[in-house]
Amino acid sequence: MFIKTSNPAFKDFGDIVYDDMDFSSSHKINLNNKFIDNLKLVTNDYTFIKVTKGVVMILVSFDSNNIKSFIINRSLHIKKGIYFNFISISDEASVEVLTNTEFKSITLDNPFNYSNISSSLDISEIYTKFYQEKGTNYNFSGEKHSYWELTYVDKGELLTTIDRVSYHLKQGDLIFYAPMQFHTQSTFEKISSSYLTINFKMNFNHADLLCNKIFSLQRDSYFIVTRLIEELSNDNLYSDDLSLCYLKELIIQMLRLDNSHFHSKPTTHMQQTYENELLNDILLYIDDNIYEKISVSTLCDHFCISTSMLHSLFRKNMNNTAKNYINELKLSKSKELIRNSTHTLSEISEMLGFSSIHYFSKKFKSYFNISPTEYSKSIYN
């Protein structure tokens, strides 16, 4: 996550300049670099920087080894003894440097290379979309084609072969066929199958990460498939765009999935619906009572469920614990209250049920990496 120079963490390296300064005698530097192998040392107390074009990252360090990075969002004064240099985040950028001295340069042992945030896979078009329901003893003799194909088994079981290798898919399983992979599909003698098939155009340079393996969906991926099927089935505004987004999200989830850590998936639609409704009621209750002292036992008593069931609901659907979720929600609420500037920090601490202002400040800084006081000052500035 990027940090701006207006963040209090930058204060060790320099200060924000809020007054208009005369940069008419400054030196202009045009940037398009994503790589630097040196840092410049500030040798006096008169070095000011202003971005005049594009998005610029400044790299700063005390010793040229432990380098910190910030996005420049204000004119800056860089302190004496600080090493610095620039990276252009946008394609082109420029800065003006106002100083009365020459900088000393030092070569980095480990050059800094910035990688743009960009997509590693691109899905440009969905060719076909079928939800197929096949009875027992169905047999498709096979085909190969120049585009990607996805098959997700919604119910029952399906047998598929890819280049003569067999794969047995069960409910909740998903498989990909890469371009020009010959594949067949069939059902079993006593087991039917309902499954989603999508043919699509995708640019992706790591096909081996998706091919020749079965993916068993976790619950978050199951929700993505549900939304994908819904959008593929209607003609609402931007449904096509959402379908492409959900398909890409699903593929990314599969790429990140470690099957060895897979624990659970929905067994039936009824079970999933029940758990979703219960969890939704619990989340609404927490939100409505955020100013009260809420504990795990409070939730269990109110909803007549066991501690283990509550833990399972949050672990499988929120990837979190109920206790952590409550604390995180309270801390997020405290940020909102600080931004509103209608209560003191002591009042906010008491309103949200923290035992003391010191405990509140400790939890706040631990979670947001900034104290409530510093955060309040940064909002004011």
mmCIF file of C-alpha atoms in Angstrom:
data_model
loop_
_atom_site.group_PDB
_atom_site.id
_atom_site.type_symbol
_atom_site.label_atom_id
_atom_site.label_comp_id
_atom_site.label_asym_id
_atom_site.label_seq_id
_atom_site.Cartn_x
_atom_site.Cartn_y
_atom_site.Cartn_z
ATOM 1 C CA MET A 1 0.000 0.000 0.000
ATOM 2 C CA PHE A 2 1.341 3.436 -0.918
ATOM 3 C CA ILE A 3 1.971 6.061 1.779
ATOM 4 C CA LYS A 4 1.791 9.779 1.027
ATOM 5 C CA THR A 5 4.376 12.313 2.172
ATOM 6 C CA SER A 6 1.602 13.967 4.217
ATOM 7 C CA ASN A 7 1.588 10.852 6.415
ATOM 8 C CA PRO A 8 3.227 11.392 9.847
ATOM 9 C CA ALA A 9 5.680 8.587 9.002
ATOM 10 C CA PHE A 10 7.446 10.973 6.600
ATOM 11 C CA LYS A 11 8.281 13.501 9.335
ATOM 12 C CA ASP A 12 11.574 11.748 10.114
ATOM 13 C CA PHE A 13 12.796 12.560 6.607
ATOM 14 C CA GLY A 14 11.254 15.928 5.856
ATOM 15 C CA ASP A 15 8.366 18.308 6.202
ATOM 16 C CA ILE A 16 5.378 19.362 4.147
ATOM 17 C CA VAL A 17 5.567 22.912 2.791
ATOM 18 C CA TYR A 18 2.117 24.487 2.870
ATOM 19 C CA ASP A 19 3.171 28.054 2.001
ATOM 20 C CA ASP A 20 3.660 29.029 -1.634
ATOM 21 C CA MET A 21 7.365 29.009 -2.408
ATOM 22 C CA ASP A 22 9.231 30.602 -5.269
ATOM 23 C CA PHE A 23 10.587 27.763 -7.382
ATOM 24 C CA SER A 24 11.628 30.055 -10.253
ATOM 25 C CA SER A 25 15.329 29.299 -9.662
ATOM 26 C CA SER A 26 14.798 25.564 -9.210
ATOM 27 C CA HIS A 27 16.235 22.757 -11.320
ATOM 28 C CA LYS A 28 13.664 20.783 -13.318
ATOM 29 C CA ILE A 29 14.078 17.002 -13.628
ATOM 30 C CA ASN A 30 12.057 14.972 -16.142
ATOM 31 C CA LEU A 31 11.344 11.409 -15.029
ATOM 32 C CA ASN A 32 10.276 8.179 -16.715
ATOM 33 C CA ASN A 33 12.443 5.764 -14.741
ATOM 34 C CA LYS A 34 11.243 2.697 -12.833
ATOM 35 C CA PHE A 35 14.743 1.789 -11.689
ATOM 36 C CA ILE A 36 17.420 3.559 -9.650
ATOM 37 C CA ASP A 37 20.895 2.432 -8.615
ATOM 38 C CA ASN A 38 21.927 5.460 -6.546
ATOM 39 C CA LEU A 39 20.742 7.867 -3.882
ATOM 40 C CA LYS A 40 21.610 11.534 -3.404
ATOM 41 C CA LEU A 41 22.667 12.890 0.001
ATOM 42 C CA VAL A 42 21.167 16.161 1.267
ATOM 43 C CA THR A 43 24.105 18.117 2.740
ATOM 44 C CA ASN A 44 22.355 21.240 3.979
ATOM 45 C CA ASP A 45 19.007 22.420 5.294
ATOM 46 C CA TYR A 46 17.871 24.094 2.081
ATOM 47 C CA THR A 47 16.430 21.456 -0.225
ATOM 48 C CA PHE A 48 12.847 21.738 -1.454
ATOM 49 C CA ILE A 49 10.928 19.550 -3.923
ATOM 50 C CA LYS A 50 7.754 20.086 -5.902
ATOM 51 C CA VAL A 51 6.052 17.764 -8.394
ATOM 52 C CA THR A 52 5.009 19.603 -11.563
ATOM 53 C CA LYS A 53 3.783 16.673 -13.643
ATOM 54 C CA GLY A 54 2.577 13.107 -13.120
ATOM 55 C CA VAL A 55 2.818 10.860 -10.059
ATOM 56 C CA VAL A 56 6.199 10.658 -8.339
ATOM 57 C CA MET A 57 7.515 8.376 -5.611
ATOM 58 C CA ILE A 58 10.360 9.628 -3.438
ATOM 59 C CA LEU A 59 12.740 7.102 -1.899
ATOM 60 C CA VAL A 60 14.370 8.197 1.351
ATOM 61 C CA SER A 61 16.838 6.652 3.753
ATOM 62 C CA PHE A 62 19.078 7.513 6.700
ATOM 63 C CA ASP A 63 21.889 5.210 5.636
ATOM 64 C CA SER A 64 21.173 4.252 1.989
ATOM 65 C CA ASN A 65 20.261 0.716 3.102
ATOM 66 C CA ASN A 66 16.832 0.820 4.744
ATOM 67 C CA ILE A 67 14.886 2.625 2.022
ATOM 68 C CA LYS A 68 11.356 3.962 2.587
ATOM 69 C CA SER A 69 9.031 5.060 -0.220
ATOM 70 C CA PHE A 70 6.355 7.766 -0.267
ATOM 71 C CA ILE A 71 4.098 9.259 -2.933
ATOM 72 C CA ILE A 72 4.707 13.015 -3.143
ATOM 73 C CA ASN A 73 1.406 14.839 -2.672
ATOM 74 C CA ARG A 74 2.709 18.182 -1.337
ATOM 75 C CA SER A 75 5.763 20.361 -1.780
ATOM 76 C CA LEU A 76 8.529 19.036 0.468
ATOM 77 C CA HIS A 77 11.453 20.161 2.544
ATOM 78 C CA ILE A 78 14.052 17.381 2.844
ATOM 79 C CA LYS A 79 16.137 17.328 6.022
ATOM 80 C CA LYS A 80 19.914 17.450 6.094
ATOM 81 C CA GLY A 81 21.562 14.015 6.168
ATOM 82 C CA ILE A 82 18.803 12.251 4.242
ATOM 83 C CA TYR A 83 19.466 10.166 1.132
ATOM 84 C CA PHE A 84 16.830 10.430 -1.601
ATOM 85 C CA ASN A 85 15.902 9.791 -5.225
ATOM 86 C CA PHE A 86 12.810 9.630 -7.421
ATOM 87 C CA ILE A 87 10.764 6.993 -9.261
ATOM 88 C CA SER A 88 8.173 7.922 -11.882
ATOM 89 C CA ILE A 89 4.923 6.065 -11.124
ATOM 90 C CA SER A 90 3.136 7.518 -14.150
ATOM 91 C CA ASP A 91 4.566 7.078 -17.643
ATOM 92 C CA GLU A 92 6.047 10.558 -17.487
ATOM 93 C CA ALA A 93 6.640 12.928 -14.593
ATOM 94 C CA SER A 94 8.712 15.924 -13.594
ATOM 95 C CA VAL A 95 9.877 17.524 -10.370
ATOM 96 C CA GLU A 96 11.503 20.802 -9.470
ATOM 97 C CA VAL A 97 14.338 20.745 -6.951
ATOM 98 C CA LEU A 98 15.258 23.970 -5.197
ATOM 99 C CA THR A 99 18.613 23.861 -3.396
ATOM 100 C CA ASN A 100 21.829 25.845 -3.004
ATOM 101 C CA THR A 101 24.264 22.961 -2.996
ATOM 102 C CA GLU A 102 25.414 20.009 -5.090
ATOM 103 C CA PHE A 103 24.252 16.569 -3.975
ATOM 104 C CA LYS A 104 26.649 13.765 -3.188
ATOM 105 C CA SER A 105 25.650 10.456 -4.797
ATOM 106 C CA ILE A 106 26.077 6.961 -3.442
ATOM 107 C CA THR A 107 25.700 3.739 -5.433
ATOM 108 C CA LEU A 108 23.244 1.211 -4.037
ATOM 109 C CA ASP A 109 24.384 -2.334 -3.340
ATOM 110 C CA ASN A 110 20.849 -3.482 -4.176
ATOM 111 C CA PRO A 111 19.250 -1.311 -6.884
ATOM 112 C CA PHE A 112 15.593 -0.384 -6.434
ATOM 113 C CA ASN A 113 13.229 -1.609 -9.154
ATOM 114 C CA TYR A 114 9.586 -0.496 -9.124
ATOM 115 C CA SER A 115 6.960 -2.831 -10.581
ATOM 116 C CA ASN A 116 3.763 -1.220 -11.831
ATOM 117 C CA ILE A 117 0.454 -2.473 -10.539
ATOM 118 C CA SER A 118 -0.833 -4.129 -13.688
ATOM 119 C CA SER A 119 -2.808 -7.186 -14.683
ATOM 120 C CA SER A 120 -0.979 -10.437 -15.406
ATOM 121 C CA LEU A 121 -4.020 -11.905 -17.164
ATOM 122 C CA ASP A 122 -6.597 -10.381 -19.444
ATOM 123 C CA ILE A 123 -10.026 -11.787 -20.296
ATOM 124 C CA SER A 124 -11.364 -9.835 -23.250
ATOM 125 C CA GLU A 125 -14.421 -11.864 -24.260
ATOM 126 C CA ILE A 126 -16.757 -14.664 -23.172
ATOM 127 C CA TYR A 127 -17.713 -16.683 -26.244
ATOM 128 C CA THR A 128 -20.296 -19.111 -24.862
ATOM 129 C CA LYS A 129 -21.970 -19.825 -21.533
ATOM 130 C CA PHE A 130 -23.945 -22.973 -20.839
ATOM 131 C CA TYR A 131 -25.516 -24.406 -17.716
ATOM 132 C CA GLN A 132 -25.852 -28.063 -18.616
ATOM 133 C CA GLU A 133 -27.842 -30.773 -16.873
ATOM 134 C CA LYS A 134 -26.859 -34.250 -18.003
ATOM 135 C CA GLY A 135 -28.372 -37.554 -16.936
ATOM 136 C CA THR A 136 -26.547 -40.783 -16.219
ATOM 137 C CA ASN A 137 -24.392 -42.426 -18.886
ATOM 138 C CA TYR A 138 -23.966 -39.181 -20.842
ATOM 139 C CA ASN A 139 -20.904 -39.206 -23.079
ATOM 140 C CA PHE A 140 -19.298 -36.399 -25.049
ATOM 141 C CA SER A 141 -16.656 -37.832 -27.378
ATOM 142 C CA GLY A 142 -14.413 -34.809 -27.165
ATOM 143 C CA GLU A 143 -13.046 -31.718 -28.905
ATOM 144 C CA LYS A 144 -10.241 -29.187 -28.899
ATOM 145 C CA HIS A 145 -10.396 -25.508 -29.816
ATOM 146 C CA SER A 146 -8.343 -22.310 -29.813
ATOM 147 C CA TYR A 147 -9.850 -20.724 -26.695
ATOM 148 C CA TRP A 148 -10.000 -21.372 -22.941
ATOM 149 C CA GLU A 149 -12.788 -23.374 -21.360
ATOM 150 C CA LEU A 150 -13.938 -23.664 -17.751
ATOM 151 C CA THR A 151 -16.173 -26.391 -16.329
ATOM 152 C CA TYR A 152 -17.643 -26.094 -12.827
ATOM 153 C CA VAL A 153 -19.674 -28.970 -11.345
ATOM 154 C CA ASP A 154 -22.633 -27.497 -9.488
ATOM 155 C CA LYS A 155 -24.291 -30.824 -8.643
ATOM 156 C CA GLY A 156 -23.441 -34.473 -9.055
ATOM 157 C CA GLU A 157 -20.169 -35.736 -10.550
ATOM 158 C CA LEU A 158 -18.438 -35.550 -13.910
ATOM 159 C CA LEU A 159 -15.654 -37.518 -15.546
ATOM 160 C CA THR A 160 -13.389 -35.655 -17.955
ATOM 161 C CA THR A 161 -10.238 -36.566 -19.813
ATOM 162 C CA ILE A 162 -7.562 -34.120 -20.956
ATOM 163 C CA ASP A 163 -5.110 -35.511 -23.501
ATOM 164 C CA ARG A 164 -6.193 -39.018 -22.420
ATOM 165 C CA VAL A 165 -5.657 -38.387 -18.683
ATOM 166 C CA SER A 166 -8.816 -38.882 -16.568
ATOM 167 C CA TYR A 167 -10.090 -36.464 -13.908
ATOM 168 C CA HIS A 168 -13.027 -37.153 -11.578
ATOM 169 C CA LEU A 169 -14.885 -33.936 -10.687
ATOM 170 C CA LYS A 170 -17.310 -33.822 -7.761
ATOM 171 C CA GLN A 171 -19.720 -31.142 -6.576
ATOM 172 C CA GLY A 172 -17.887 -27.858 -6.102
ATOM 173 C CA ASP A 173 -14.946 -28.872 -8.306
ATOM 174 C CA LEU A 174 -13.674 -26.843 -11.224
ATOM 175 C CA ILE A 175 -11.302 -27.564 -14.112
ATOM 176 C CA PHE A 176 -9.777 -25.552 -16.973
ATOM 177 C CA TYR A 177 -9.043 -26.636 -20.534
ATOM 178 C CA ALA A 178 -6.283 -24.637 -22.209
ATOM 179 C CA PRO A 179 -6.393 -23.773 -25.917
ATOM 180 C CA MET A 180 -5.848 -26.845 -28.126
ATOM 181 C CA GLN A 181 -6.163 -29.341 -25.240
ATOM 182 C CA PHE A 182 -8.297 -32.279 -26.356
ATOM 183 C CA HIS A 183 -10.923 -33.104 -23.709
ATOM 184 C CA THR A 184 -13.955 -35.337 -23.219
ATOM 185 C CA GLN A 185 -16.778 -35.279 -20.664
ATOM 186 C CA SER A 186 -19.107 -37.990 -19.376
ATOM 187 C CA THR A 187 -21.345 -38.859 -16.453
ATOM 188 C CA PHE A 188 -21.382 -42.055 -14.440
ATOM 189 C CA GLU A 189 -23.795 -44.970 -14.581
ATOM 190 C CA LYS A 190 -25.738 -43.919 -11.482
ATOM 191 C CA ILE A 191 -24.777 -40.274 -11.000
ATOM 192 C CA SER A 192 -26.064 -37.358 -13.077
ATOM 193 C CA SER A 193 -24.386 -33.957 -13.306
ATOM 194 C CA SER A 194 -25.257 -30.270 -13.570
ATOM 195 C CA TYR A 195 -22.363 -28.055 -14.538
ATOM 196 C CA LEU A 196 -21.416 -24.644 -15.861
ATOM 197 C CA THR A 197 -19.336 -24.378 -19.029
ATOM 198 C CA ILE A 198 -17.756 -21.108 -20.167
ATOM 199 C CA ASN A 199 -15.614 -20.585 -23.265
ATOM 200 C CA PHE A 200 -13.553 -17.413 -23.209
ATOM 201 C CA LYS A 201 -10.609 -15.558 -24.685
ATOM 202 C CA MET A 202 -7.766 -14.991 -22.216
ATOM 203 C CA ASN A 203 -4.194 -13.786 -22.506
ATOM 204 C CA PHE A 204 -2.182 -15.550 -19.801
ATOM 205 C CA ASN A 205 1.455 -16.616 -19.866
ATOM 206 C CA HIS A 206 1.348 -19.250 -17.119
ATOM 207 C CA ALA A 207 -1.138 -21.819 -18.390
ATOM 208 C CA ASP A 208 0.612 -24.575 -16.447
ATOM 209 C CA LEU A 209 -0.688 -23.041 -13.202
ATOM 210 C CA LEU A 210 -4.288 -23.703 -14.264
ATOM 211 C CA CYS A 211 -4.094 -26.789 -16.447
ATOM 212 C CA ASN A 212 -4.294 -30.500 -15.695
ATOM 213 C CA LYS A 213 -5.557 -30.140 -12.135
ATOM 214 C CA ILE A 214 -8.835 -30.070 -10.240
ATOM 215 C CA PHE A 215 -9.666 -27.046 -8.082
ATOM 216 C CA SER A 216 -12.000 -27.559 -5.114
ATOM 217 C CA LEU A 217 -13.803 -24.320 -4.375
ATOM 218 C CA GLN A 218 -13.590 -22.663 -0.993
ATOM 219 C CA ARG A 219 -16.564 -20.715 0.261
ATOM 220 C CA ASP A 220 -15.424 -17.302 -0.996
ATOM 221 C CA SER A 221 -14.896 -18.791 -4.466
ATOM 222 C CA TYR A 222 -18.332 -20.424 -4.281
ATOM 223 C CA PHE A 223 -19.882 -16.986 -3.808
ATOM 224 C CA ILE A 224 -18.023 -15.716 -6.876
ATOM 225 C CA VAL A 225 -19.373 -18.583 -8.990
ATOM 226 C CA THR A 226 -22.883 -17.870 -7.722
ATOM 227 C CA ARG A 227 -22.614 -14.225 -8.738
ATOM 228 C CA LEU A 228 -21.043 -15.193 -12.076
ATOM 229 C CA ILE A 229 -23.931 -17.521 -12.915
ATOM 230 C CA GLU A 230 -26.420 -14.825 -11.915
ATOM 231 C CA GLU A 231 -24.832 -12.167 -14.140
ATOM 232 C CA LEU A 232 -24.457 -14.549 -17.070
ATOM 233 C CA SER A 233 -28.179 -15.297 -16.814
ATOM 234 C CA ASN A 234 -29.564 -11.757 -16.983
ATOM 235 C CA ASP A 235 -29.491 -8.736 -19.282
ATOM 236 C CA ASN A 236 -29.117 -5.979 -16.722
ATOM 237 C CA LEU A 237 -27.001 -2.919 -17.364
ATOM 238 C CA TYR A 238 -23.287 -3.866 -17.357
ATOM 239 C CA SER A 239 -24.011 -7.526 -16.652
ATOM 240 C CA ASP A 240 -21.471 -8.471 -19.324
ATOM 241 C CA ASP A 241 -18.802 -6.362 -17.635
ATOM 242 C CA LEU A 242 -19.572 -7.867 -14.239
ATOM 243 C CA SER A 243 -19.440 -11.354 -15.740
ATOM 244 C CA LEU A 244 -15.925 -10.700 -17.031
ATOM 245 C CA CYS A 245 -14.904 -9.291 -13.638
ATOM 246 C CA TYR A 246 -16.286 -12.282 -11.724
ATOM 247 C CA LEU A 247 -14.655 -14.728 -14.137
ATOM 248 C CA LYS A 248 -11.296 -13.010 -13.701
ATOM 249 C CA GLU A 249 -11.733 -12.910 -9.916
ATOM 250 C CA LEU A 250 -12.558 -16.621 -9.898
ATOM 251 C CA ILE A 251 -9.449 -17.482 -11.903
ATOM 252 C CA ILE A 252 -7.262 -15.380 -9.609
ATOM 253 C CA GLN A 253 -8.748 -17.154 -6.594
ATOM 254 C CA MET A 254 -7.879 -20.495 -8.168
ATOM 255 C CA LEU A 255 -4.336 -19.351 -8.888
ATOM 256 C CA ARG A 256 -3.939 -18.364 -5.235
ATOM 257 C CA LEU A 257 -5.616 -21.446 -3.857
ATOM 258 C CA ASP A 258 -3.501 -23.928 -1.921
ATOM 259 C CA ASN A 259 -5.563 -27.119 -1.989
ATOM 260 C CA SER A 260 -3.561 -28.640 0.823
ATOM 261 C CA HIS A 261 -5.114 -26.058 3.172
ATOM 262 C CA PHE A 262 -8.645 -26.611 1.917
ATOM 263 C CA HIS A 263 -10.975 -27.420 4.814
ATOM 264 C CA SER A 264 -14.577 -26.972 3.836
ATOM 265 C CA LYS A 265 -17.051 -26.128 1.118
ATOM 266 C CA PRO A 266 -20.829 -25.853 1.094
ATOM 267 C CA THR A 267 -22.519 -29.236 1.101
ATOM 268 C CA THR A 268 -25.972 -28.055 0.143
ATOM 269 C CA HIS A 269 -27.581 -24.828 -0.987
ATOM 270 C CA MET A 270 -29.900 -24.941 2.039
ATOM 271 C CA GLN A 271 -26.988 -25.175 4.476
ATOM 272 C CA GLN A 272 -25.188 -22.287 2.781
ATOM 273 C CA THR A 273 -28.316 -20.115 2.790
ATOM 274 C CA TYR A 274 -28.907 -20.794 6.485
ATOM 275 C CA GLU A 275 -25.330 -19.926 7.408
ATOM 276 C CA ASN A 276 -25.391 -16.749 5.306
ATOM 277 C CA GLU A 277 -28.614 -15.525 6.925
ATOM 278 C CA LEU A 278 -27.368 -16.283 10.424
ATOM 279 C CA LEU A 279 -24.034 -14.580 9.818
ATOM 280 C CA ASN A 280 -25.775 -11.568 8.303
ATOM 281 C CA ASP A 281 -27.979 -11.254 11.403
ATOM 282 C CA ILE A 282 -24.917 -11.470 13.649
ATOM 283 C CA LEU A 283 -23.062 -8.792 11.668
ATOM 284 C CA LEU A 284 -26.083 -6.491 11.794
ATOM 285 C CA TYR A 285 -26.350 -7.028 15.553
ATOM 286 C CA ILE A 286 -22.688 -6.143 16.064
ATOM 287 C CA ASP A 287 -23.055 -3.012 13.936
ATOM 288 C CA ASP A 288 -26.202 -1.916 15.784
ATOM 289 C CA ASN A 289 -24.538 -2.421 19.168
ATOM 290 C CA ILE A 290 -21.051 -1.192 18.354
ATOM 291 C CA TYR A 291 -21.131 1.254 21.293
ATOM 292 C CA GLU A 292 -21.828 -1.580 23.733
ATOM 293 C CA LYS A 293 -19.412 -4.091 25.243
ATOM 294 C CA ILE A 294 -19.910 -7.061 22.903
ATOM 295 C CA SER A 295 -18.189 -10.359 23.562
ATOM 296 C CA VAL A 296 -18.254 -13.827 22.059
ATOM 297 C CA SER A 297 -20.478 -15.007 24.905
ATOM 298 C CA THR A 298 -22.850 -12.086 24.267
ATOM 299 C CA LEU A 299 -23.306 -13.203 20.669
ATOM 300 C CA CYS A 300 -23.672 -16.870 21.560
ATOM 301 C CA ASP A 301 -26.319 -16.128 24.190
ATOM 302 C CA HIS A 302 -28.258 -13.754 21.945
ATOM 303 C CA PHE A 303 -28.354 -16.123 18.947
ATOM 304 C CA CYS A 304 -28.512 -19.376 20.954
ATOM 305 C CA ILE A 305 -25.457 -20.894 19.257
ATOM 306 C CA SER A 306 -22.306 -22.512 20.584
ATOM 307 C CA THR A 307 -18.893 -20.888 20.659
ATOM 308 C CA SER A 308 -17.575 -23.417 18.158
ATOM 309 C CA MET A 309 -20.396 -22.664 15.696
ATOM 310 C CA LEU A 310 -19.765 -18.922 15.971
ATOM 311 C CA HIS A 311 -16.061 -19.482 15.408
ATOM 312 C CA SER A 312 -16.784 -21.687 12.389
ATOM 313 C CA LEU A 313 -19.117 -19.100 10.837
ATOM 314 C CA PHE A 314 -16.493 -16.358 11.019
ATOM 315 C CA ARG A 315 -13.573 -18.568 10.013
ATOM 316 C CA LYS A 316 -15.234 -20.016 6.926
ATOM 317 C CA ASN A 317 -17.028 -16.886 5.711
ATOM 318 C CA MET A 318 -15.015 -13.939 7.057
ATOM 319 C CA ASN A 319 -11.542 -15.472 7.381
ATOM 320 C CA ASN A 320 -11.512 -13.897 10.844
ATOM 321 C CA THR A 321 -12.611 -14.458 14.422
ATOM 322 C CA ALA A 322 -15.652 -12.816 15.988
ATOM 323 C CA LYS A 323 -13.471 -11.113 18.611
ATOM 324 C CA ASN A 324 -11.103 -9.644 16.021
ATOM 325 C CA TYR A 325 -13.999 -8.530 13.856
ATOM 326 C CA ILE A 326 -15.598 -6.649 16.778
ATOM 327 C CA ASN A 327 -12.299 -4.972 17.678
ATOM 328 C CA GLU A 328 -11.596 -4.011 14.057
ATOM 329 C CA LEU A 329 -15.090 -2.576 13.658
ATOM 330 C CA LYS A 330 -14.745 -0.539 16.853
ATOM 331 C CA LEU A 331 -11.380 0.832 15.718
ATOM 332 C CA SER A 332 -12.781 1.706 12.295
ATOM 333 C CA LYS A 333 -15.673 3.459 14.025
ATOM 334 C CA SER A 334 -13.205 5.400 16.168
ATOM 335 C CA LYS A 335 -11.567 6.726 12.993
ATOM 336 C CA GLU A 336 -14.950 7.945 11.796
ATOM 337 C CA LEU A 337 -15.591 9.661 15.131
ATOM 338 C CA ILE A 338 -12.158 11.296 15.061
ATOM 339 C CA ARG A 339 -12.821 12.583 11.544
ATOM 340 C CA ASN A 340 -16.143 14.047 12.712
ATOM 341 C CA SER A 341 -14.262 16.042 15.395
ATOM 342 C CA THR A 342 -17.285 16.164 17.723
ATOM 343 C CA HIS A 343 -15.752 14.182 20.595
ATOM 344 C CA THR A 344 -12.436 14.084 22.414
ATOM 345 C CA LEU A 345 -10.286 10.973 22.239
ATOM 346 C CA SER A 346 -11.210 10.145 25.837
ATOM 347 C CA GLU A 347 -14.902 10.396 25.008
ATOM 348 C CA ILE A 348 -14.462 8.209 21.925
ATOM 349 C CA SER A 349 -12.585 5.617 23.960
ATOM 350 C CA GLU A 350 -15.369 5.530 26.546
ATOM 351 C CA MET A 351 -18.164 5.529 23.936
ATOM 352 C CA LEU A 352 -16.730 2.449 22.233
ATOM 353 C CA GLY A 353 -16.261 0.530 25.447
ATOM 354 C CA PHE A 354 -12.458 0.529 25.768
ATOM 355 C CA SER A 355 -11.220 0.085 29.320
ATOM 356 C CA SER A 356 -9.027 3.210 29.205
ATOM 357 C CA ILE A 357 -7.720 5.869 26.850
ATOM 358 C CA HIS A 358 -4.264 4.276 27.088
ATOM 359 C CA TYR A 359 -5.572 0.872 25.993
ATOM 360 C CA PHE A 360 -7.546 2.496 23.172
ATOM 361 C CA SER A 361 -4.452 4.376 21.956
ATOM 362 C CA LYS A 362 -2.355 1.212 22.100
ATOM 363 C CA LYS A 363 -4.880 -0.822 20.067
ATOM 364 C CA PHE A 364 -5.372 2.027 17.592
ATOM 365 C CA LYS A 365 -1.654 2.409 16.916
ATOM 366 C CA SER A 366 -1.148 -1.346 16.709
ATOM 367 C CA TYR A 367 -3.876 -1.661 14.074
ATOM 368 C CA PHE A 368 -3.358 1.542 12.037
ATOM 369 C CA ASN A 369 0.374 2.088 12.697
ATOM 370 C CA ILE A 370 -0.357 5.621 13.886
ATOM 371 C CA SER A 371 -1.571 6.984 17.224
ATOM 372 C CA PRO A 372 -5.057 8.539 17.548
ATOM 373 C CA THR A 373 -3.442 11.915 18.272
ATOM 374 C CA GLU A 374 -1.248 11.741 15.172
ATOM 375 C CA TYR A 375 -4.169 10.619 13.084
ATOM 376 C CA SER A 376 -6.274 13.511 14.354
ATOM 377 C CA LYS A 377 -3.490 15.991 13.486
ATOM 378 C CA SER A 378 -3.049 14.493 10.016
ATOM 379 C CA ILE A 379 -6.778 14.913 9.346
ATOM 380 C CA TYR A 380 -6.628 18.519 10.492
ATOM 381 C CA ASN A 381 -3.621 19.273 8.287
#
